[in-house]
Structure formats: C-alpha cells, structure tokens
Coordinates of C-alpha atoms in Angstrom, one line a residue:
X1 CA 3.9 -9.3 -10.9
X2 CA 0.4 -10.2 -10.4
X3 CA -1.3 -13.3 -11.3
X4 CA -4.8 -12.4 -9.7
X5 CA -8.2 -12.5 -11.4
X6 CA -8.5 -9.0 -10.6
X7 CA -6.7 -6.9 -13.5
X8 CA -4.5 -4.0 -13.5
X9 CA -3.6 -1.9 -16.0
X10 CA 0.0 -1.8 -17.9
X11 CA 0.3 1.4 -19.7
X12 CA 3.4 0.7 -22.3
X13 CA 4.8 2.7 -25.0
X14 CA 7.7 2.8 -27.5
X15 CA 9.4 5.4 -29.3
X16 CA 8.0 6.7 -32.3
X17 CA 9.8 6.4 -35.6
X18 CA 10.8 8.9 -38.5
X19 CA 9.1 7.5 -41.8
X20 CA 12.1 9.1 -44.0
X21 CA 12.4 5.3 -44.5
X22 CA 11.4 1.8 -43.5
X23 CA 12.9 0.4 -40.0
X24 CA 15.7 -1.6 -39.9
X25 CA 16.6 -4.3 -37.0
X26 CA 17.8 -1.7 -34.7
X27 CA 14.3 -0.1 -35.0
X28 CA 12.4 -3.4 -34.8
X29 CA 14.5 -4.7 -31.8
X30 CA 12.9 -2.2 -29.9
X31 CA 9.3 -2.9 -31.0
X32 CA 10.6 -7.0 -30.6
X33 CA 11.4 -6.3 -27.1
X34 CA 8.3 -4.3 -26.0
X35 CA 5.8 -6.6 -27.7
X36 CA 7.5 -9.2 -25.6
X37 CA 6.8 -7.7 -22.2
X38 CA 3.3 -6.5 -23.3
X39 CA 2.3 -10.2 -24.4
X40 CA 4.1 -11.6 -21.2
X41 CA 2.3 -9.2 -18.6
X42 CA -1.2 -10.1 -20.4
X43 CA -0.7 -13.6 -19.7
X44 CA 0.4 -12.6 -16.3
X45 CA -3.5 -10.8 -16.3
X46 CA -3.4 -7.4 -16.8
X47 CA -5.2 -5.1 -19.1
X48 CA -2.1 -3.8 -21.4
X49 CA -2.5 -0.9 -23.3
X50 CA 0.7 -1.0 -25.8
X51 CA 1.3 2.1 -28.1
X52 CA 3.5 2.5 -30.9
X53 CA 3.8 5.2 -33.6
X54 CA 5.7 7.2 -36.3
X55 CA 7.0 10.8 -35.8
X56 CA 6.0 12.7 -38.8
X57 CA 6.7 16.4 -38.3
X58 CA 10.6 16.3 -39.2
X59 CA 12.4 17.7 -42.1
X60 CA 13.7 14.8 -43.4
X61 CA 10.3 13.8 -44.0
X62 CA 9.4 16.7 -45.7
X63 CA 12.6 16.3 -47.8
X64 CA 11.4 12.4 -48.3
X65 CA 8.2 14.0 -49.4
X66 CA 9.2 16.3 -51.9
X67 CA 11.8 13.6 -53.4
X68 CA 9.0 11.7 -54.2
X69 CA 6.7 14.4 -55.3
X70 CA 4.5 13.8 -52.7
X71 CA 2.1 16.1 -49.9
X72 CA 4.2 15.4 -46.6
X73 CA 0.9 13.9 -45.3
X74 CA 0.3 11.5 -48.1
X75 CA 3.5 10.1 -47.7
X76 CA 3.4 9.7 -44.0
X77 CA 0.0 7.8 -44.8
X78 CA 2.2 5.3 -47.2
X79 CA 4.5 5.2 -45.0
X80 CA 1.6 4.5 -42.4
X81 CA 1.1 1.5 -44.2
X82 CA 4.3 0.9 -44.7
X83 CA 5.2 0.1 -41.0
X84 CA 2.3 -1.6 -40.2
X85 CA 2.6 -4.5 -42.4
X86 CA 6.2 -5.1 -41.1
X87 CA 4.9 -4.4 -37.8
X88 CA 2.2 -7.5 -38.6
X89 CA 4.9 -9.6 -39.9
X90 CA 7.0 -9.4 -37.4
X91 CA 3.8 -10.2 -34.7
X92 CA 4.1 -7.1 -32.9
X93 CA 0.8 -7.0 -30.7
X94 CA 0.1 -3.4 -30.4
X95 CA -3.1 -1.6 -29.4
X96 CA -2.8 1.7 -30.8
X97 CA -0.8 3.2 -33.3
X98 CA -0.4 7.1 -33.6
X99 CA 0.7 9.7 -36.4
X100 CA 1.7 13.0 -35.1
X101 CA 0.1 14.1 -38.1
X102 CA -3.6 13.5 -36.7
X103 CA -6.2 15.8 -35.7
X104 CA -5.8 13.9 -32.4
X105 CA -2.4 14.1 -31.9
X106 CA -2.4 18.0 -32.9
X107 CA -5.3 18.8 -30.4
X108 CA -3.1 17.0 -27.5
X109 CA 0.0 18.7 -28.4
X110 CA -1.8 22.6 -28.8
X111 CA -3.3 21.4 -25.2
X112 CA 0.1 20.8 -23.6
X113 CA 1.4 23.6 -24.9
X114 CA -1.1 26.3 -23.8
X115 CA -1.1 24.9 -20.3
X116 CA 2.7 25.1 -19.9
X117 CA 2.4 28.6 -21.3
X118 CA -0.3 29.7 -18.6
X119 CA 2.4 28.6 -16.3
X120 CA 5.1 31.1 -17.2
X121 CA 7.8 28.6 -18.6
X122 CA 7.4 29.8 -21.9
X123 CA 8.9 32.8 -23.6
X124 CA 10.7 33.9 -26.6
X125 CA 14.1 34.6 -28.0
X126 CA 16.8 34.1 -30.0
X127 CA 18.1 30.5 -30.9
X128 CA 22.1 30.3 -32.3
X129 CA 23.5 26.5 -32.3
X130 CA 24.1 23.5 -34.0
X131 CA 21.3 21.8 -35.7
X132 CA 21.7 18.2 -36.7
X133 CA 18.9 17.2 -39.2
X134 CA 18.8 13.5 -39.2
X135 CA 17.8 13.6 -35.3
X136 CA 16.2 16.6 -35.2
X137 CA 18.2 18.3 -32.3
X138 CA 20.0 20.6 -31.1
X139 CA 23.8 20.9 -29.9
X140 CA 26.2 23.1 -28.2
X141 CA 30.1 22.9 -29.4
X142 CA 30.6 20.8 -26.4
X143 CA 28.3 17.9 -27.5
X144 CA 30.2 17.7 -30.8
X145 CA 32.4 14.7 -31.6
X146 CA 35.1 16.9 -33.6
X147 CA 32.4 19.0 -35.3
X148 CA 30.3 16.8 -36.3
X149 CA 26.8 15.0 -34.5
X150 CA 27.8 12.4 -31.8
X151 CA 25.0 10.2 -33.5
X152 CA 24.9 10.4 -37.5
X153 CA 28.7 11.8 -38.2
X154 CA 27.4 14.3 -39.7
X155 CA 27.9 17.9 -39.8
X156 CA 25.5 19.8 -38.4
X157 CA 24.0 23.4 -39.5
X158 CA 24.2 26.7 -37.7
X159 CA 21.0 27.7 -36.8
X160 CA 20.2 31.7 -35.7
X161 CA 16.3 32.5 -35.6
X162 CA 13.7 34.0 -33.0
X163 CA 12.0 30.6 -31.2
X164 CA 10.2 30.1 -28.3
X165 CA 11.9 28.4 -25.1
X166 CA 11.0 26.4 -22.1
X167 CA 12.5 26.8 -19.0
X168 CA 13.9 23.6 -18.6
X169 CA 16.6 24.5 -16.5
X170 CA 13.6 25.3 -13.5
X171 CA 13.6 21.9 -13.2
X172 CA 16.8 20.7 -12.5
X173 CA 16.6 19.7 -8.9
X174 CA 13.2 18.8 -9.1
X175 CA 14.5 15.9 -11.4
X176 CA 17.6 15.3 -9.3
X177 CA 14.8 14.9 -6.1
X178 CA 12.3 12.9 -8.3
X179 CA 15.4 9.7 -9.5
X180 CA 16.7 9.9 -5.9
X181 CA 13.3 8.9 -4.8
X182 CA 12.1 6.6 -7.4
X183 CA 15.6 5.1 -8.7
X184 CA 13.2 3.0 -10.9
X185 CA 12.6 5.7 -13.1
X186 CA 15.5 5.7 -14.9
X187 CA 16.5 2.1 -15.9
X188 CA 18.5 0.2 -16.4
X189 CA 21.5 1.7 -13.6
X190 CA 23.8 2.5 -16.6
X191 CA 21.1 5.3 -18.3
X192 CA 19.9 6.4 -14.6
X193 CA 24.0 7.7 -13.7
X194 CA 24.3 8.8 -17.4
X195 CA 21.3 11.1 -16.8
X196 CA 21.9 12.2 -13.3
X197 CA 25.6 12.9 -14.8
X198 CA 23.9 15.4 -17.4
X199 CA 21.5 16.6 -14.6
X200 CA 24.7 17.6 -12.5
X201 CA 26.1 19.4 -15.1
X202 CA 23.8 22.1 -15.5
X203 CA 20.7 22.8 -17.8
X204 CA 20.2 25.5 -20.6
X205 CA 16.7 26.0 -21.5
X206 CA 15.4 24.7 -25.1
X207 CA 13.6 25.8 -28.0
X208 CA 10.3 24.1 -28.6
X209 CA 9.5 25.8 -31.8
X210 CA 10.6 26.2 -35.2
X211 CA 9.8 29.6 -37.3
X212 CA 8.9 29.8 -40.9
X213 CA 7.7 25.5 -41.8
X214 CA 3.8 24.6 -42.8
X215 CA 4.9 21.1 -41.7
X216 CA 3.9 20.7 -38.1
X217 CA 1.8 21.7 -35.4
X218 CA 1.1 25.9 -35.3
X219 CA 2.0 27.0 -32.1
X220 CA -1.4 28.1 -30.6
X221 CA 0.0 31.4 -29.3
X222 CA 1.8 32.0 -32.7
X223 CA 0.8 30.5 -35.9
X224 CA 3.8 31.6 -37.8
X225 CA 6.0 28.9 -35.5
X226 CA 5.5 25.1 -35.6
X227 CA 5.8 23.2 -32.3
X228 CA 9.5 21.7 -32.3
X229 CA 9.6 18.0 -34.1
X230 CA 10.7 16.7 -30.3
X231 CA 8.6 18.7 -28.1
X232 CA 5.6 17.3 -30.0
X233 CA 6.7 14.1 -30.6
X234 CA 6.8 13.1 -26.4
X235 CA 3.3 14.4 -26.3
X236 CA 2.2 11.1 -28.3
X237 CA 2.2 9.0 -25.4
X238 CA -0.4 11.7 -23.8
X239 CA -2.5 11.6 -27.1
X240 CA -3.0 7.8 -26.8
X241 CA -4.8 7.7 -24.0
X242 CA -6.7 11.2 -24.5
X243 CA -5.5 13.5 -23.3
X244 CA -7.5 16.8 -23.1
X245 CA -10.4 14.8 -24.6
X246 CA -11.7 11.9 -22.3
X247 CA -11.1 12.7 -19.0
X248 CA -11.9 9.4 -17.7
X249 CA -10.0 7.3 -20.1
X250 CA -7.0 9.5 -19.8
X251 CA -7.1 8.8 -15.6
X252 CA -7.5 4.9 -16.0
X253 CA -4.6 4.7 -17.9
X254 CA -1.8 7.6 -17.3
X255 CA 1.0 7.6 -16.2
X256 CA 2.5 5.7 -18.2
X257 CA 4.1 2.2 -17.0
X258 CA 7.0 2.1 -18.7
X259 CA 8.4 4.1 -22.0
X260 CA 10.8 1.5 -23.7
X261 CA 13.1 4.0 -25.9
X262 CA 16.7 3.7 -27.1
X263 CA 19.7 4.6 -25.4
X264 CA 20.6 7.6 -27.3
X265 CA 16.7 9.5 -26.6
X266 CA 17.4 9.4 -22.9
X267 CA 18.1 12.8 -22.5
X268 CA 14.6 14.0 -24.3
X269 CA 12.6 11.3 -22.2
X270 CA 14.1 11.6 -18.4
X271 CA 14.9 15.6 -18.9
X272 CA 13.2 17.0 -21.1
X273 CA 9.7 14.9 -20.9
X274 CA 9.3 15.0 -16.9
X275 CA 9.8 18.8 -16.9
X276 CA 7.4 19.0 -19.3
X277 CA 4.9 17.0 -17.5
X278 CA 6.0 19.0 -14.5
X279 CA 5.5 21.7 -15.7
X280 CA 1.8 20.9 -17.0
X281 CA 0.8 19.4 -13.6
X282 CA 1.0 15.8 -14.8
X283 CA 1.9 12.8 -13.0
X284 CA 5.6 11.3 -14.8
X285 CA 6.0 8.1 -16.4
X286 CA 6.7 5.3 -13.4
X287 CA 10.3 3.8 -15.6
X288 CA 11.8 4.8 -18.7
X289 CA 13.8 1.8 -20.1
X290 CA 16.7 2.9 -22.3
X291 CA 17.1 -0.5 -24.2
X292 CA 20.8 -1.0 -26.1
X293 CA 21.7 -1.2 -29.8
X294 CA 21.7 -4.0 -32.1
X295 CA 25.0 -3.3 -34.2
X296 CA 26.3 -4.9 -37.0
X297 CA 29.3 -5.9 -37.4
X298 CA 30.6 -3.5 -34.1
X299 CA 28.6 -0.4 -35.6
X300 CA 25.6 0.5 -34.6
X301 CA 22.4 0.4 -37.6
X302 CA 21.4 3.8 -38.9
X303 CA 19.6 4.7 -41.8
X304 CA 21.9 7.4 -42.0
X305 CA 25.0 5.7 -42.4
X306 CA 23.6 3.0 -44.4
X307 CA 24.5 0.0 -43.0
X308 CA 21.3 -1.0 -42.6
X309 CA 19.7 -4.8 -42.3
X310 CA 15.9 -4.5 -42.8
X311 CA 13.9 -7.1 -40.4
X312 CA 12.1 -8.7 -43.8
X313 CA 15.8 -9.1 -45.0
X314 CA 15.7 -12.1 -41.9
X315 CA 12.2 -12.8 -41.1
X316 CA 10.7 -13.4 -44.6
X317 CA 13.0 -16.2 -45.0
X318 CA 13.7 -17.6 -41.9
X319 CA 10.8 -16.6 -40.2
X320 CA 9.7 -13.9 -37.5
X321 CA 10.0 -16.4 -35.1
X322 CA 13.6 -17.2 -35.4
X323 CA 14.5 -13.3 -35.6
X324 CA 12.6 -13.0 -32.4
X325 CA 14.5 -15.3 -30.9
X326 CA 18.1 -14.3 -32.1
X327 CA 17.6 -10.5 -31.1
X328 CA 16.1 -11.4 -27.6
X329 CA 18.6 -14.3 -26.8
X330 CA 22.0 -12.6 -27.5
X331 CA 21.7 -10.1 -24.5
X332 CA 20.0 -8.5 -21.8
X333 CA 18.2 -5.5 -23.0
X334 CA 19.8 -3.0 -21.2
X335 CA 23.0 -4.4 -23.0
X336 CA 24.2 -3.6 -26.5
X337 CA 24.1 -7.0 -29.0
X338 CA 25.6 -7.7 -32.3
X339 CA 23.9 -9.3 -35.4
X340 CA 26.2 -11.6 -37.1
X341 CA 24.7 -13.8 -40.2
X342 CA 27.0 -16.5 -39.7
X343 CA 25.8 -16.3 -35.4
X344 CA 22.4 -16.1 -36.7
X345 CA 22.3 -19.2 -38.6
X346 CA 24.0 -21.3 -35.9
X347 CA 21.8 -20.2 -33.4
X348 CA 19.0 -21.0 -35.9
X349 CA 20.1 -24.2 -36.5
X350 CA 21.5 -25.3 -33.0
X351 CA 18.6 -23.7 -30.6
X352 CA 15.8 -24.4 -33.0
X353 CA 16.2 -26.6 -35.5
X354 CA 18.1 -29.0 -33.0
X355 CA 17.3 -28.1 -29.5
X356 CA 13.3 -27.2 -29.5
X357 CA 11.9 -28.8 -33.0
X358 CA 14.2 -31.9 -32.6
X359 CA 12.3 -32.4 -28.9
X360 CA 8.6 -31.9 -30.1
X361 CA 9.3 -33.9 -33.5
X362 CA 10.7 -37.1 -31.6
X363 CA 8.3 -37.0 -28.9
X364 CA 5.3 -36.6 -31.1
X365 CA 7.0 -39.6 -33.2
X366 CA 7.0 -42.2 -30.5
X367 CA 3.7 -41.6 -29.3
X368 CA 2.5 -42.0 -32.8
X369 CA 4.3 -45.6 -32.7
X370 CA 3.5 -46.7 -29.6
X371 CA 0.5 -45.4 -28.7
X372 CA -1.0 -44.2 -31.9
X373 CA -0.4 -40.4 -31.1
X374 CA -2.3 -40.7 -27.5
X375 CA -1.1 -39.6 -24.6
X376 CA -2.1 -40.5 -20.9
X377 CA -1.0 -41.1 -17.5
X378 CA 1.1 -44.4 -16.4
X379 CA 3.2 -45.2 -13.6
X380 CA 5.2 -42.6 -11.5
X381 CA 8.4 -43.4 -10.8
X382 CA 10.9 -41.1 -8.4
X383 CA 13.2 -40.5 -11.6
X384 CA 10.2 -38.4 -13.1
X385 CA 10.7 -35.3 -10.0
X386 CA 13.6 -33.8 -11.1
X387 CA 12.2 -33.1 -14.6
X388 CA 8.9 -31.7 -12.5
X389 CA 11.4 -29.8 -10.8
X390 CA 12.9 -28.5 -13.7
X391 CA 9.4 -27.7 -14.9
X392 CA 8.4 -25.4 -12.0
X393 CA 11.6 -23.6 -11.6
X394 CA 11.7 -22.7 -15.3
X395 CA 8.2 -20.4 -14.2
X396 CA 10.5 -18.9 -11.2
X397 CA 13.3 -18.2 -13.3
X398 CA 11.2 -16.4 -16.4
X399 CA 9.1 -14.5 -14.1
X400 CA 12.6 -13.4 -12.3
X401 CA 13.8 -12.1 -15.7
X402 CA 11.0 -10.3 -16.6
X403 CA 10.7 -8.2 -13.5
X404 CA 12.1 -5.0 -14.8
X405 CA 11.5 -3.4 -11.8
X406 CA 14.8 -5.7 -10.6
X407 CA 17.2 -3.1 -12.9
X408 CA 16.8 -4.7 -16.1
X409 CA 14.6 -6.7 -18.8
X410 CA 16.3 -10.3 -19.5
X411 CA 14.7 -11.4 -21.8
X412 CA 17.8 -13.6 -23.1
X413 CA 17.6 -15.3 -19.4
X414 CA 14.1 -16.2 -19.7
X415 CA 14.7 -17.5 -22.9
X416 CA 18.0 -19.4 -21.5
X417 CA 15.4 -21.0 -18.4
X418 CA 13.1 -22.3 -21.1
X419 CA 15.9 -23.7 -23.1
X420 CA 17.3 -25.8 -20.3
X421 CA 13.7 -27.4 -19.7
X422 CA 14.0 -28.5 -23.3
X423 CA 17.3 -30.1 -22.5
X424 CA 16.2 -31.9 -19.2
X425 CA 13.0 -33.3 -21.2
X426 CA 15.8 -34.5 -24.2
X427 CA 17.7 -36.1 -21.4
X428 CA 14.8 -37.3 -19.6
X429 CA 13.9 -39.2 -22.7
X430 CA 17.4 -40.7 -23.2
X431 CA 17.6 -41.6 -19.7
X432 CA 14.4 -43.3 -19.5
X433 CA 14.6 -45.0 -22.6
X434 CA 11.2 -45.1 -23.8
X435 CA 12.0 -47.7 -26.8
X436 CA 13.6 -50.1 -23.8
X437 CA 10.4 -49.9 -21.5
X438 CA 8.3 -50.7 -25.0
X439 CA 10.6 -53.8 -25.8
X440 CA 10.5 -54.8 -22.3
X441 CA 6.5 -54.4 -21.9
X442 CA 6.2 -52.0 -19.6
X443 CA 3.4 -50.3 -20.7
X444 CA 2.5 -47.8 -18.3
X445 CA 5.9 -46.5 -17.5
X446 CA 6.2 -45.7 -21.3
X447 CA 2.7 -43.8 -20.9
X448 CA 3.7 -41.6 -18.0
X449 CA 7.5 -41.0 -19.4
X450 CA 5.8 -39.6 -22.8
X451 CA 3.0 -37.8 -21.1
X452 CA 5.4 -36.0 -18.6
X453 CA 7.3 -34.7 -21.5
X454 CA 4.4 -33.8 -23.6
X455 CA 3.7 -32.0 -20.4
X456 CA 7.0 -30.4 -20.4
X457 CA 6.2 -29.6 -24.1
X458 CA 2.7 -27.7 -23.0
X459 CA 4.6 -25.8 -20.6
X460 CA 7.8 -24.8 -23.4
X461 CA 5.2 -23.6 -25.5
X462 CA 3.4 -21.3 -23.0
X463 CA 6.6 -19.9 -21.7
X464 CA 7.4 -18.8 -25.3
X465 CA 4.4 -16.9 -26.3
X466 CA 5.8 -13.9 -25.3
X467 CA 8.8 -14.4 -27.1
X468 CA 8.2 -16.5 -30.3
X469 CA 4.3 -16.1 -30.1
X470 CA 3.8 -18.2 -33.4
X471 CA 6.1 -21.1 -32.6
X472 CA 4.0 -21.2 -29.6
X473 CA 0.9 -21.6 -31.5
X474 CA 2.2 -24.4 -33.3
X475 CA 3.9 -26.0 -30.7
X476 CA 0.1 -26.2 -29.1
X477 CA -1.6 -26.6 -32.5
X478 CA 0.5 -30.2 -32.8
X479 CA 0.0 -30.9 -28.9
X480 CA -3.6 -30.7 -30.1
X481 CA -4.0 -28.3 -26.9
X482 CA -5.9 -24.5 -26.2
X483 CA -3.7 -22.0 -26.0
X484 CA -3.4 -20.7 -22.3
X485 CA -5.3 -17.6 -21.8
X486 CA -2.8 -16.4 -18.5
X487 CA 0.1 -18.1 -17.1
X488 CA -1.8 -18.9 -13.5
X489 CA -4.1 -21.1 -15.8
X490 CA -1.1 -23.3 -17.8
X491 CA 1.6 -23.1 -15.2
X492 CA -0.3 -26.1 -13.1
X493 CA 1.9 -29.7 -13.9
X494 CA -1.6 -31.1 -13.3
X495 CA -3.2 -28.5 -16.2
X496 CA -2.1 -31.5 -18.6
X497 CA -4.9 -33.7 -19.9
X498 CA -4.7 -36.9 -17.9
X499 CA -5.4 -38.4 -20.8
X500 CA -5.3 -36.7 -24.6
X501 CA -5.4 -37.3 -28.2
X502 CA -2.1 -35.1 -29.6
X503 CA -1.8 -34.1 -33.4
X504 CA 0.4 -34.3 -35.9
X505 CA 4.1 -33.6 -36.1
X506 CA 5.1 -30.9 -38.2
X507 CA 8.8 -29.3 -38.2
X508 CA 8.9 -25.8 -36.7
X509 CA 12.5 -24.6 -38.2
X510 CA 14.0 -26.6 -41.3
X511 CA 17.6 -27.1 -40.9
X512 CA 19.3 -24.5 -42.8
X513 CA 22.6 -24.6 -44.1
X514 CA 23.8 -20.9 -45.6
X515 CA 23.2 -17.2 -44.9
X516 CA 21.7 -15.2 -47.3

C-alpha cells in the first residue's frame, strides 16, 4: 500500500441503510469497520473518497411514514439527521452522505436506466413470487427456509403484477470469466465460492420495477412503475461521484475501490450490480468485501426481530472509543463476532483501562517525578533494541493486516500487534527499573529508558487512529505532540523529539465495574 508523496485515489463505499429505524451495532459495525480502513489508507497518503448513505425508497419506510403521519420524504429528512449524529458520535469520517431520495440520486438512477434499456436488456412481463418486505426482495420457493424469508423469519407475500425485467441471466458467464480473473473481487474466499456457487446454479432474470407506488424513482420509459427499491439503491455509489453529471469527476474516482457490505447483500452486489454495470458499459467495482455479523447472544441483530443493541446503548457511556475497539478486536472482518456485555466490560477493563491507560498514566507519572514532565535523550544501552524492535515490527504487522487485497481485513490483528508493543514498553519499564536507576543516580539511563517509551507511546497512538481515532488524540494531546499527518512521517523511531516537554496525565478509560 503506498506511502509515497504522490497520492492516489481510494474510492470506498458502504451499504446504504433503511431509515424504518435507527441502526443498531450490527449496522454500525459495518460503518466502524470502513471508517477504519478509510482513516488508515489516508494516513498511508491517499486521497479517500468514503461514501455512506440511507436507502429511502422501500415500503417499510413508507409504512414508517405514514405511522408517524409523516410525507415519506420528511421523515427520511429526520431520519437524515437522525443517522448522522450517531454517525458523528461514533467518529465515522465520511465524505459524502447520500439519500436516494435526492434530485441527484434520481437523475443518476433515470440515467442508468435508459442506457441499459438502449441496450436491449430491458423488457416487460409478468412477475409471480415471493416478496419479503423487510429486505425488499424477491424469492423463489427454493430460497425459503420452510416458507418463510431466510433473513427476517418472516412470511413473505405473493406478489403477481406486470414489471419490467433485466436480463440478468446474459450475464452469467461473463461474471463466472470476470472472479476467475480477478479473484479479488469477491472477498473474503468464503463470499467469492458462495457467489460462484449461485453463479453455477443458473440465473433467472429480475424485476427492477414496481407498478402502482408514488414513492420512488418513475421509470423514465414508464411513469406509472417506480425503479425497484434495490435496482436503485446500487446506483448510489454511481451518484456519489457524478455520474451522468461531471464527467471528469466521475473518471477520477470510479470504479469503485472497494464496496464494504454485509454478508447477506452479496448476491445484489457481485450478481446483480456487475451485470448492471456490464450492461451500462461501466468499469466494476475492483473488491466487494462481504464483512460478517455481529450477533448477540448467537443471533444475529435485526430490527426485525427485535433483538436489537443500539450503538449509543455502549458508546454514550463507555465511550466510542471503547466500542470501536471491542467490535474491531473480537474478529477478523470476514468472520462473524459476538457481543457479550459481560466480554465487553472485561475487555474494557483489561485492554484499556489496564493494558493501554495503565502504560501512558505511569509513564507520564515518573517523568513528572523525576524529571518534572520532560523528556529527552540519555544513554543507549543494548537492552533498549528489542523494544525498537518491537516498535518497528508492530508497523509490519498492521500494515500486513490491513492489506485486504491478502483475502481479508484484520483489523483485530492490527489491533493485537499494537497491543503487544504496549506490553513490551510495560515490561521494558519493569525490566529496566527506572525508580532503581533514579536511586542509584544514574541519570541519563533514566532519561533514555523514559524517552524510548514515551517514544513507544507516540508510535501506540499513531497506530490507533484508525481504529480508536479519539483515544489517539489524547494519547498525543498528553504526549504534548502533533498528530501525524501520514504514517511515513510518524513511523521514524527518530520522529521523537530528542528532547520534549510532555503534558499532563489524564485517564483515558476509568475502570469500570458493571454492565449496564
């Protein structure tokens, strides 16, 4: 991944969200996770453009609408809002945020649609299948889970009206021909042999319209139909970087780097999605990364089912920090993980509380005592290079687990790589003894022991803004140090002050003792 002065772009996107409700920590896993990578590949120097959203055009937020006595586009507007303050809270660094329900995003979606009917792989005729509201998609018997949808337990209805279709099944091989030669668009392995299974077993073509709803985008061929919720949905991450509108903008920054979605939208983003692009005469998306679920207690969150944990419920009291942290730590992303309160708080408590504040709290603590909260250079001794060691490696090792491109994002062992830097600088302290070389006057060993682990320090805190963006700020804030602007600038050992006045100590996780 490139470190260079010269910047490159890093087109990343999440999936859009229903706004029936407000997420909960399934939902904001996602957004945790892709904020992570886009803040990590800016401080690895390129220009990011990261876009989230919310899907607007479904029934259930017309029936959310009308519950609250609301025009369907004045509540997606709240809900707008809505979203975007937990988004804030949760430090999620996006760039843009769409509604399928702007002017924008219905001029890209009419555009898409004409030019895939110019191409002939539109026509119209007569839907009868399952419809499952809550997702918003279709099913044949086959796909059922004893009559009811796979996802929400639920029971779809039986649908029977005149739609339009696209030929999706065209496009079967040239999918099969486009993962064969670029296996990294389908990651990690697990989605890419789940898709190519589905790919083998044969296509049907789809309907991408709805007859009879106002709430949507009028087909431009047929005002009577409404584009289908999920055919205009995918076209979001077109509208973002206008498409149809600003030819040169569009070029700088499609195709897409990487669509970070959840495992059970796979089959809409690496079947449906490419054919549609094929079809339009648009480059695909380089990877789609089908991220696991967050369950709780072995079931996975939906707002369907109502076993729901909000991300306020965790980050308004313990802060977003430490939810960051939790969600990202317990798995590779590829991976399913589990959100336990009790696991939670002992993670909290042990990683934290013990492990990280512990380190900066002592460290800053001595050098107030013995050197009035200065830092600078001493005497080098040969003990000091495995901790140097430990300090360079720790860059290897993140880096290593942020390459996607690898098969998967692990985040959990870049987090894991930082957390045994803070245990070598704990040990490194007890090892050296720093209150026996200030008993024993030796003055300038004590110097260059505390200013190699305020050094470790630095470089703990600049590995974590990805991940834990505002423990990283304060970690620097009481270092009394800039904030790194790119990893090639604070990855140096030598980027440390060689001699530095450091600020106050402050604890960054209170010990906490029950759940809520």
């Amino acid at each position: 991944m490139n470190s260079s002065n010269i910047k490159k772009k890093f087109y990343l996107t999440t999936a859009i969200d229903y706004v029936n409700s407000i997420p909960h920590l399934g939902t904001a896993y996602e957004k945790i996770g892709a904020d992570a990578l886009a803040r990590y590949m800016r401080l690895e120097n390129y220009e990011v453009h990261f876009q989230m959203g919310n899907d607007e055009h479904s029934t259930n937020v017309l029936k959310a609408a009308r519950e609250k006595q609301m025009d369907p586009k004045a509540y997606c507007d709240e809900m707008r809002g809505k979203f975007t303050e937990i988004w804030a809270k949760l430090g999620i660094s996006y760039d843009d945020f769409i509604q399928t329900s702007e002017t924008r995003h219905h001029r890209a979606a009419q555009k898409l649609f004409e030019t895939i009917l110019k191409t002939g792989d539109i026509y119209e005729g007569l839907y009868e299948g399952w419809y499952c509201e809550s997702c918003e998609a279709f099913y044949t018997e086959k796909d059922l889970i004893e009559g009811l949808c796979p996802h929400h337990k639920s029971k779809p209805k039986w649908l029977s009206e005149k739609n339009f279709f696209f030929k999706l099944s065209k496009y079967r091989q040239a999918l099969l021909d486009h993962i064969a030669a670029h296996p990294e668009f389908i990651l990690p392995e697990i989605r890419r042999n789940e898709i190519l299974s589905l790919l083998k077993s044969g296509l049907d073509d789809i309907s991408v319209s709805r007859a009879g709803f106002a709430w949507g985008i009028p087909l431009p061929n047929d005002p009577t139909h409404v584009v289908y919720v999920w055919f205009d949905a995918l076209i979001n991450y077109l509208t973002a970087v206008a498409y149809g509108v600003d030819e040169e903008k569009f070029s700088k920054w499609w195709p897409a780097d990487v669509h970070i979605i959840g495992k059970d939208i796979t089959r809409f983003h690496c079947v449906i999605w490419p054919a549609m692009l094929m079809s339009a005469g648009l480059d695909l998306p380089k990877t789609v990364f089908g991220h696991g679920f967050v369950y709780l207690k072995g079931e996975k969150m939906s707002k369907s089912l109502g076993n729901v944990v909000t991300p306020l419920d965790v980050a308004d009291v313990y802060g977003a920090d430490a939810l960051r942290y939790y969600l990202l730590r317990g798995s590779s992303f590829g991976a399913d993980g589990n959100f336990t309160w009790d696991d939670f708080i002992k993670r909290y408590n042990a990683d934290l509380a013990n492990d990280l504040g512990n380190l900066l709290n002592r460290s800053l603590g001595m050098a107030k005592k013995y050197f009035n909260g200065h830092t600078q250079e001493g005497e080098e001794a040969e003990s000091d290079r495995a901790l140097i060691q430990k300090a360079g490696e720790t860059g290897r090792k993140v880096r290593e687990a942020m390459d996607y491109l690898r098969g998967d994002l692990q985040y959990h062992r870049a987090l894991e790589a930082v957390w045994d830097l803070i245990g070598a600088a704990d040990k490194y302290i007890d090892s050296s003894a720093p209150w026996t070389l200030k008993k024993e006057g030796k003055e300038t060993r004590l110097k260059q022991v505390l200013h190699n682990v305020f050094n470790c320090l630095r470089l703990i805190g600049m590995w974590l803004l990805p991940f834990m963006p505002a423990t990283a700020e304060k970690i620097y804030s009481q270092l009394r140090l800039p904030l790194p602007k790119t990893f090639a600038e604070g990855a140096p050992w030598t980027a440390m002050p060689v001699e530095h006045e450091l600020g106050v100590a402050a604890p960054l996780f209170p010990r906490i003792e029950a759940a809520l």
